[in-house]
Amino acid sequence: MSAEIISGTEISKAIKEELKAEVAELAEKHGVVPGLVTILVGDDPASQSYVSAKNKTAHALGIHSEQVTLPAETSEEELLGLIDKYNKDDKINGILVQLPLPKHINEARVLYAIDPDKDVDGFHPVNVGKMMLGEKCFLPCTPHGILELLARSGVETSGKEVVVLGRSNIVGKPIANLMLQKRESGNATVTLCHTRTKDTDFHTRRADILIAAVGVPNLVKADQVKEGVVVIDVGVNRVGKTESGKAILAGDVEFESVKEKASKITPVPGGVGPMTITMLMKNTVQAARQAAGLE
Ligand code: NAP
């Protein structure tokens, strides 16, 4: 039996339709237009394409968006000055600094300078701490997207064995934390594996829900999962190029073999990927509602 495909493309499309309607209603009823600024330092082509996709999506949803591109030699002080300016700008509800930053800039200092009420990436320690405590906050976009994928595909997490591969601050740690929160989208028993885990296969084989975020192409094979597992594959790994020069992507899970054993699985591309930008938009709309005293 082949697994049901959890389509992030379809689910993110549905969420974007909802957001578009919400943005229109905010403008009509309250005169509120959510605003997002993206700040890119340097000319890394991948970062440029991420930032332009974020602005394009914001624009399509009716969110006011500003894109600032600074030269790679911009000083930390200049960047902090710009963040301070946007912290005080009422038209802007969300500030996104595209990572990675050039080496001479202290990433933590920059992220911590963003007003937590405008931290739509959910990376500020205030939001990370609130997430830990189960309080309302901006959730980091990729884990937030995973919650939506599970909920909208009817996957129950309560009482389930959730195994997370990878302990990064942007995916592994936060999704593990969210899965164990005492609320509907959590209540799971969570195991978090990393490179020092002694017997990763032992853990993956007993997972009801397996979330892979390691950055190793096709790491998880069919013999490492149990029949009926739900698989969320976060990995985006470039494994080659087509004749026309387009990148060929693979997830952290060997899709073709694992889909024959899983009950549900996300593809790469078209799974978790499209959800990340969509959740950034959702956080920006939430920030605008909060700023307007509507939440
Ligand atoms: P990261 O910061 O590179 O961390 C990778 C984690 O995986 C580390 O905790 C590492 O363990 C662990 N790991 C590596 N090899 C392992 C193995 N063989 N067994 C168990 N654990 C292993 O990763 P990330 O930033 O979370 O990204 C992970 C993947 O997700 C990448 O492919 C990235 O491109 C993708 N990603 C996708 C999205 C999206 O929107 N779809 C968003 C973010 C990331 P140690 O801590 O012990 O080193």
Short mmCIF file of N, CA and C in Angstrom, two decimals, residues 2-135:
data_model
loop_
_atom_site.label_atom_id
_atom_site.label_comp_id
_atom_site.label_asym_id
_atom_site.label_seq_id
_atom_site.Cartn_x
_atom_site.Cartn_y
_atom_site.Cartn_z
N SER A 2 0.60 2.16 -0.91
CA SER A 2 1.40 3.37 -0.99
C SER A 2 0.80 4.47 -0.11
N ALA A 3 1.66 5.25 0.49
CA ALA A 3 1.21 6.28 1.45
C ALA A 3 0.39 7.39 0.78
N GLU A 4 -0.46 8.00 1.60
CA GLU A 4 -1.15 9.21 1.16
C GLU A 4 -0.10 10.34 1.19
N ILE A 5 -0.09 11.14 0.14
CA ILE A 5 0.89 12.23 0.07
C ILE A 5 0.32 13.47 0.77
N ILE A 6 1.06 13.99 1.73
CA ILE A 6 0.66 15.25 2.38
C ILE A 6 1.24 16.37 1.51
N SER A 7 0.38 17.07 0.81
CA SER A 7 0.87 18.09 -0.12
C SER A 7 0.97 19.47 0.55
N GLY A 8 2.20 19.88 0.78
CA GLY A 8 2.42 21.22 1.33
C GLY A 8 2.02 22.29 0.33
N THR A 9 2.13 21.95 -0.95
CA THR A 9 1.74 22.91 -1.99
C THR A 9 0.24 23.21 -1.86
N GLU A 10 -0.57 22.14 -1.74
CA GLU A 10 -2.03 22.33 -1.65
C GLU A 10 -2.42 22.99 -0.32
N ILE A 11 -1.82 22.51 0.77
CA ILE A 11 -2.19 23.05 2.09
C ILE A 11 -1.78 24.52 2.20
N SER A 12 -0.60 24.85 1.69
CA SER A 12 -0.17 26.25 1.80
C SER A 12 -1.06 27.13 0.92
N LYS A 13 -1.53 26.59 -0.19
CA LYS A 13 -2.44 27.34 -1.07
C LYS A 13 -3.73 27.67 -0.31
N ALA A 14 -4.25 26.69 0.41
CA ALA A 14 -5.49 26.90 1.18
C ALA A 14 -5.27 27.95 2.27
N ILE A 15 -4.13 27.87 2.97
CA ILE A 15 -3.86 28.84 4.04
C ILE A 15 -3.71 30.25 3.45
N LYS A 16 -3.06 30.33 2.29
CA LYS A 16 -2.87 31.65 1.67
C LYS A 16 -4.22 32.26 1.25
N GLU A 17 -5.13 31.41 0.80
CA GLU A 17 -6.48 31.92 0.46
C GLU A 17 -7.15 32.49 1.71
N GLU A 18 -7.02 31.77 2.83
CA GLU A 18 -7.61 32.23 4.09
C GLU A 18 -6.98 33.57 4.52
N LEU A 19 -5.64 33.64 4.37
CA LEU A 19 -4.94 34.86 4.78
C LEU A 19 -5.33 36.05 3.91
N LYS A 20 -5.50 35.78 2.61
CA LYS A 20 -5.88 36.86 1.68
C LYS A 20 -7.23 37.45 2.11
N ALA A 21 -8.15 36.57 2.46
CA ALA A 21 -9.47 37.03 2.90
C ALA A 21 -9.36 37.79 4.22
N GLU A 22 -8.50 37.29 5.12
CA GLU A 22 -8.32 37.96 6.42
C GLU A 22 -7.70 39.35 6.24
N VAL A 23 -6.72 39.44 5.35
CA VAL A 23 -6.05 40.73 5.10
C VAL A 23 -7.06 41.72 4.52
N ALA A 24 -7.90 41.25 3.60
CA ALA A 24 -8.91 42.14 2.99
C ALA A 24 -9.89 42.62 4.06
N GLU A 25 -10.28 41.72 4.95
CA GLU A 25 -11.23 42.08 6.01
C GLU A 25 -10.61 43.06 7.00
N LEU A 26 -9.31 42.84 7.32
CA LEU A 26 -8.61 43.76 8.24
C LEU A 26 -8.61 45.19 7.66
N ALA A 27 -8.38 45.28 6.35
CA ALA A 27 -8.33 46.60 5.71
C ALA A 27 -9.72 47.24 5.70
N GLU A 28 -10.71 46.42 5.33
CA GLU A 28 -12.07 46.94 5.17
C GLU A 28 -12.68 47.35 6.51
N LYS A 29 -12.58 46.47 7.50
CA LYS A 29 -13.27 46.73 8.77
C LYS A 29 -12.47 47.59 9.73
N HIS A 30 -11.14 47.48 9.66
CA HIS A 30 -10.32 48.16 10.69
C HIS A 30 -9.30 49.14 10.12
N GLY A 31 -9.20 49.21 8.80
CA GLY A 31 -8.20 50.09 8.18
C GLY A 31 -6.77 49.64 8.49
N VAL A 32 -6.60 48.34 8.74
CA VAL A 32 -5.27 47.81 9.09
C VAL A 32 -4.65 47.09 7.87
N VAL A 33 -3.44 47.48 7.49
CA VAL A 33 -2.71 46.77 6.43
C VAL A 33 -1.43 46.19 7.05
N PRO A 34 -1.34 44.87 7.15
CA PRO A 34 -0.11 44.29 7.72
C PRO A 34 1.11 44.68 6.89
N GLY A 35 2.23 44.93 7.55
CA GLY A 35 3.45 45.34 6.84
C GLY A 35 4.63 44.46 7.22
N LEU A 36 5.40 44.07 6.20
CA LEU A 36 6.58 43.22 6.41
C LEU A 36 7.78 43.86 5.73
N VAL A 37 8.92 43.89 6.43
CA VAL A 37 10.14 44.30 5.77
C VAL A 37 11.13 43.13 5.78
N THR A 38 11.75 42.89 4.63
CA THR A 38 12.80 41.86 4.57
C THR A 38 14.12 42.58 4.37
N ILE A 39 15.11 42.17 5.14
CA ILE A 39 16.44 42.81 5.05
C ILE A 39 17.46 41.75 4.65
N LEU A 40 18.10 42.01 3.52
CA LEU A 40 19.12 41.09 3.01
C LEU A 40 20.46 41.81 2.99
N VAL A 41 21.47 41.17 3.56
CA VAL A 41 22.82 41.75 3.51
C VAL A 41 23.68 40.87 2.60
N GLY A 42 24.19 41.47 1.52
CA GLY A 42 25.03 40.71 0.60
C GLY A 42 24.26 40.25 -0.62
N ASP A 43 24.93 39.44 -1.47
CA ASP A 43 24.30 39.08 -2.74
C ASP A 43 24.27 37.57 -2.98
N ASP A 44 24.12 36.80 -1.89
CA ASP A 44 24.02 35.35 -2.05
C ASP A 44 22.78 35.02 -2.89
N PRO A 45 22.95 34.30 -4.01
CA PRO A 45 21.81 34.08 -4.91
C PRO A 45 20.65 33.32 -4.25
N ALA A 46 20.96 32.32 -3.40
CA ALA A 46 19.88 31.56 -2.74
C ALA A 46 19.09 32.49 -1.82
N SER A 47 19.81 33.32 -1.03
CA SER A 47 19.13 34.26 -0.13
C SER A 47 18.29 35.26 -0.92
N GLN A 48 18.85 35.71 -2.04
CA GLN A 48 18.10 36.67 -2.88
C GLN A 48 16.79 36.05 -3.35
N SER A 49 16.85 34.78 -3.74
CA SER A 49 15.62 34.18 -4.27
C SER A 49 14.62 33.91 -3.12
N TYR A 50 15.10 33.57 -1.91
CA TYR A 50 14.19 33.39 -0.77
C TYR A 50 13.47 34.70 -0.44
N VAL A 51 14.28 35.78 -0.39
CA VAL A 51 13.72 37.08 -0.03
C VAL A 51 12.72 37.56 -1.07
N SER A 52 13.06 37.33 -2.35
CA SER A 52 12.12 37.84 -3.35
C SER A 52 10.84 36.99 -3.33
N ALA A 53 10.95 35.69 -3.03
CA ALA A 53 9.73 34.86 -2.92
C ALA A 53 8.86 35.34 -1.75
N LYS A 54 9.49 35.76 -0.65
CA LYS A 54 8.74 36.24 0.52
C LYS A 54 7.99 37.52 0.17
N ASN A 55 8.68 38.44 -0.53
CA ASN A 55 8.03 39.70 -0.89
C ASN A 55 6.91 39.49 -1.91
N LYS A 56 7.15 38.58 -2.84
CA LYS A 56 6.14 38.29 -3.87
C LYS A 56 4.88 37.72 -3.20
N THR A 57 5.09 36.80 -2.27
CA THR A 57 3.93 36.19 -1.59
C THR A 57 3.18 37.25 -0.78
N ALA A 58 3.94 38.09 -0.06
CA ALA A 58 3.30 39.14 0.75
C ALA A 58 2.44 40.02 -0.15
N HIS A 59 3.01 40.42 -1.26
CA HIS A 59 2.31 41.30 -2.20
C HIS A 59 1.01 40.63 -2.69
N ALA A 60 1.13 39.36 -3.03
CA ALA A 60 -0.05 38.64 -3.56
C ALA A 60 -1.18 38.56 -2.52
N LEU A 61 -0.83 38.61 -1.25
CA LEU A 61 -1.86 38.49 -0.19
C LEU A 61 -2.39 39.85 0.25
N GLY A 62 -1.83 40.93 -0.30
CA GLY A 62 -2.28 42.26 0.10
C GLY A 62 -1.53 42.81 1.30
N ILE A 63 -0.41 42.15 1.65
CA ILE A 63 0.44 42.63 2.76
C ILE A 63 1.41 43.66 2.19
N HIS A 64 1.54 44.80 2.89
CA HIS A 64 2.52 45.81 2.46
C HIS A 64 3.92 45.23 2.69
N SER A 65 4.75 45.21 1.65
CA SER A 65 6.08 44.64 1.88
C SER A 65 7.17 45.55 1.36
N GLU A 66 8.24 45.63 2.12
CA GLU A 66 9.40 46.43 1.72
C GLU A 66 10.60 45.51 1.71
N GLN A 67 11.44 45.68 0.70
CA GLN A 67 12.63 44.85 0.59
C GLN A 67 13.86 45.74 0.65
N VAL A 68 14.73 45.48 1.64
CA VAL A 68 15.96 46.28 1.74
C VAL A 68 17.13 45.36 1.45
N THR A 69 17.94 45.74 0.46
CA THR A 69 19.14 44.96 0.15
C THR A 69 20.36 45.83 0.43
N LEU A 70 21.23 45.33 1.31
CA LEU A 70 22.41 46.10 1.72
C LEU A 70 23.67 45.42 1.19
N PRO A 71 24.72 46.20 0.94
CA PRO A 71 25.97 45.56 0.46
C PRO A 71 26.59 44.66 1.53
N ALA A 72 27.35 43.66 1.09
CA ALA A 72 27.95 42.67 2.01
C ALA A 72 28.82 43.33 3.07
N GLU A 73 29.41 44.50 2.76
CA GLU A 73 30.32 45.13 3.72
C GLU A 73 29.59 46.02 4.73
N THR A 74 28.26 46.01 4.72
CA THR A 74 27.49 46.79 5.71
C THR A 74 27.96 46.44 7.13
N SER A 75 28.11 47.47 7.97
CA SER A 75 28.59 47.20 9.33
C SER A 75 27.42 46.74 10.22
N GLU A 76 27.78 46.09 11.32
CA GLU A 76 26.77 45.63 12.28
C GLU A 76 25.96 46.83 12.80
N GLU A 77 26.69 47.95 13.06
CA GLU A 77 26.03 49.17 13.58
C GLU A 77 24.98 49.69 12.61
N GLU A 78 25.34 49.70 11.32
CA GLU A 78 24.37 50.18 10.31
C GLU A 78 23.13 49.29 10.30
N LEU A 79 23.35 47.99 10.37
CA LEU A 79 22.22 47.05 10.35
C LEU A 79 21.35 47.22 11.60
N LEU A 80 22.01 47.39 12.75
CA LEU A 80 21.26 47.58 14.00
C LEU A 80 20.46 48.88 13.93
N GLY A 81 21.06 49.90 13.29
CA GLY A 81 20.37 51.19 13.14
C GLY A 81 19.10 51.03 12.30
N LEU A 82 19.21 50.23 11.26
CA LEU A 82 18.06 50.01 10.37
C LEU A 82 16.95 49.24 11.11
N ILE A 83 17.35 48.26 11.90
CA ILE A 83 16.36 47.49 12.66
C ILE A 83 15.64 48.41 13.66
N ASP A 84 16.42 49.30 14.29
CA ASP A 84 15.83 50.25 15.23
C ASP A 84 14.80 51.13 14.52
N LYS A 85 15.12 51.53 13.31
CA LYS A 85 14.20 52.38 12.53
C LYS A 85 12.88 51.62 12.28
N TYR A 86 13.01 50.34 11.88
CA TYR A 86 11.79 49.57 11.59
C TYR A 86 11.05 49.16 12.86
N ASN A 87 11.78 49.02 13.95
CA ASN A 87 11.11 48.75 15.24
C ASN A 87 10.12 49.86 15.57
N LYS A 88 10.49 51.10 15.15
CA LYS A 88 9.67 52.28 15.50
C LYS A 88 8.66 52.63 14.41
N ASP A 89 8.71 51.91 13.28
CA ASP A 89 7.86 52.26 12.13
C ASP A 89 6.50 51.55 12.26
N ASP A 90 5.43 52.36 12.42
CA ASP A 90 4.09 51.79 12.62
C ASP A 90 3.55 51.04 11.40
N LYS A 91 4.08 51.35 10.23
CA LYS A 91 3.60 50.65 9.01
C LYS A 91 4.12 49.22 8.95
N ILE A 92 5.17 48.95 9.73
CA ILE A 92 5.82 47.64 9.67
C ILE A 92 5.47 46.81 10.91
N ASN A 93 4.89 45.63 10.67
CA ASN A 93 4.54 44.73 11.79
C ASN A 93 5.51 43.57 11.92
N GLY A 94 6.21 43.25 10.82
CA GLY A 94 7.14 42.13 10.86
C GLY A 94 8.48 42.51 10.26
N ILE A 95 9.56 42.13 10.96
CA ILE A 95 10.91 42.40 10.45
C ILE A 95 11.61 41.06 10.25
N LEU A 96 12.05 40.81 9.01
CA LEU A 96 12.75 39.57 8.75
C LEU A 96 14.15 39.87 8.25
N VAL A 97 15.15 39.39 8.99
CA VAL A 97 16.54 39.52 8.53
C VAL A 97 16.93 38.17 7.94
N GLN A 98 17.24 38.18 6.64
CA GLN A 98 17.55 36.91 5.97
C GLN A 98 18.90 36.37 6.46
N LEU A 99 18.93 35.12 6.86
CA LEU A 99 20.15 34.47 7.31
C LEU A 99 20.67 33.57 6.19
N PRO A 100 21.95 33.26 6.14
CA PRO A 100 23.00 33.72 7.05
C PRO A 100 23.44 35.15 6.76
N LEU A 101 24.02 35.80 7.79
CA LEU A 101 24.59 37.14 7.63
C LEU A 101 26.09 37.00 7.36
N PRO A 102 26.71 38.02 6.75
CA PRO A 102 28.17 37.96 6.56
C PRO A 102 28.87 37.74 7.92
N LYS A 103 30.04 37.12 7.85
CA LYS A 103 30.74 36.66 9.06
C LYS A 103 31.08 37.77 10.07
N HIS A 104 31.28 39.01 9.56
CA HIS A 104 31.69 40.09 10.48
C HIS A 104 30.49 40.62 11.30
N ILE A 105 29.30 40.11 11.04
CA ILE A 105 28.12 40.58 11.78
C ILE A 105 27.68 39.48 12.76
N ASN A 106 27.46 39.89 14.01
CA ASN A 106 27.04 38.94 15.04
C ASN A 106 25.53 38.68 14.88
N GLU A 107 25.23 37.46 14.44
CA GLU A 107 23.84 37.10 14.10
C GLU A 107 22.91 37.24 15.31
N ALA A 108 23.38 36.76 16.46
CA ALA A 108 22.53 36.80 17.66
C ALA A 108 22.22 38.24 18.03
N ARG A 109 23.25 39.11 17.98
CA ARG A 109 23.03 40.51 18.37
C ARG A 109 21.96 41.15 17.46
N VAL A 110 22.01 40.81 16.20
CA VAL A 110 21.05 41.37 15.24
C VAL A 110 19.64 40.83 15.52
N LEU A 111 19.52 39.52 15.69
CA LEU A 111 18.19 38.93 15.90
C LEU A 111 17.58 39.43 17.22
N TYR A 112 18.44 39.60 18.23
CA TYR A 112 17.94 40.04 19.54
C TYR A 112 17.52 41.52 19.53
N ALA A 113 17.99 42.26 18.50
CA ALA A 113 17.65 43.69 18.42
C ALA A 113 16.23 43.90 17.86
N ILE A 114 15.68 42.86 17.24
CA ILE A 114 14.33 42.99 16.66
C ILE A 114 13.31 43.01 17.79
N ASP A 115 12.38 43.97 17.73
CA ASP A 115 11.31 44.03 18.73
C ASP A 115 10.58 42.67 18.74
N PRO A 116 10.49 41.98 19.87
CA PRO A 116 9.83 40.66 19.90
C PRO A 116 8.41 40.69 19.33
N ASP A 117 7.75 41.86 19.39
CA ASP A 117 6.40 41.97 18.82
C ASP A 117 6.41 42.02 17.29
N LYS A 118 7.62 42.20 16.72
CA LYS A 118 7.75 42.23 15.25
C LYS A 118 8.60 41.05 14.75
N ASP A 119 8.92 40.13 15.65
CA ASP A 119 9.81 39.01 15.34
C ASP A 119 9.02 37.88 14.68
N VAL A 120 8.63 38.10 13.40
CA VAL A 120 7.75 37.13 12.72
C VAL A 120 8.47 35.83 12.34
N ASP A 121 9.79 35.79 12.48
CA ASP A 121 10.54 34.54 12.26
C ASP A 121 10.52 33.68 13.53
N GLY A 122 10.16 34.30 14.67
CA GLY A 122 10.09 33.55 15.93
C GLY A 122 11.44 33.13 16.48
N PHE A 123 12.49 33.90 16.18
CA PHE A 123 13.85 33.53 16.63
C PHE A 123 14.31 34.30 17.87
N HIS A 124 13.58 35.36 18.27
CA HIS A 124 14.00 36.15 19.43
C HIS A 124 13.81 35.31 20.70
N PRO A 125 14.77 35.40 21.66
CA PRO A 125 14.67 34.59 22.88
C PRO A 125 13.33 34.77 23.63
N VAL A 126 12.73 35.96 23.51
CA VAL A 126 11.43 36.17 24.18
C VAL A 126 10.39 35.22 23.59
N ASN A 127 10.38 35.12 22.25
CA ASN A 127 9.41 34.22 21.61
C ASN A 127 9.78 32.75 21.82
N VAL A 128 11.08 32.45 21.79
CA VAL A 128 11.52 31.06 22.03
C VAL A 128 11.10 30.65 23.45
N GLY A 129 11.32 31.56 24.41
CA GLY A 129 10.96 31.27 25.80
C GLY A 129 9.45 31.08 25.97
N LYS A 130 8.68 31.95 25.32
CA LYS A 130 7.22 31.83 25.42
C LYS A 130 6.74 30.52 24.79
N MET A 131 7.38 30.14 23.68
CA MET A 131 7.01 28.87 23.04
C MET A 131 7.23 27.71 24.01
N MET A 132 8.40 27.73 24.67
CA MET A 132 8.75 26.71 25.67
C MET A 132 7.67 26.61 26.75
N LEU A 133 7.19 27.80 27.17
CA LEU A 133 6.21 27.87 28.26
C LEU A 133 4.79 27.60 27.78
N GLY A 134 4.63 27.46 26.48
CA GLY A 134 3.29 27.21 25.93
C GLY A 134 2.43 28.45 25.87
N GLU A 135 3.09 29.64 25.89
CA GLU A 135 2.33 30.89 25.82
C GLU A 135 2.17 31.33 24.35
#
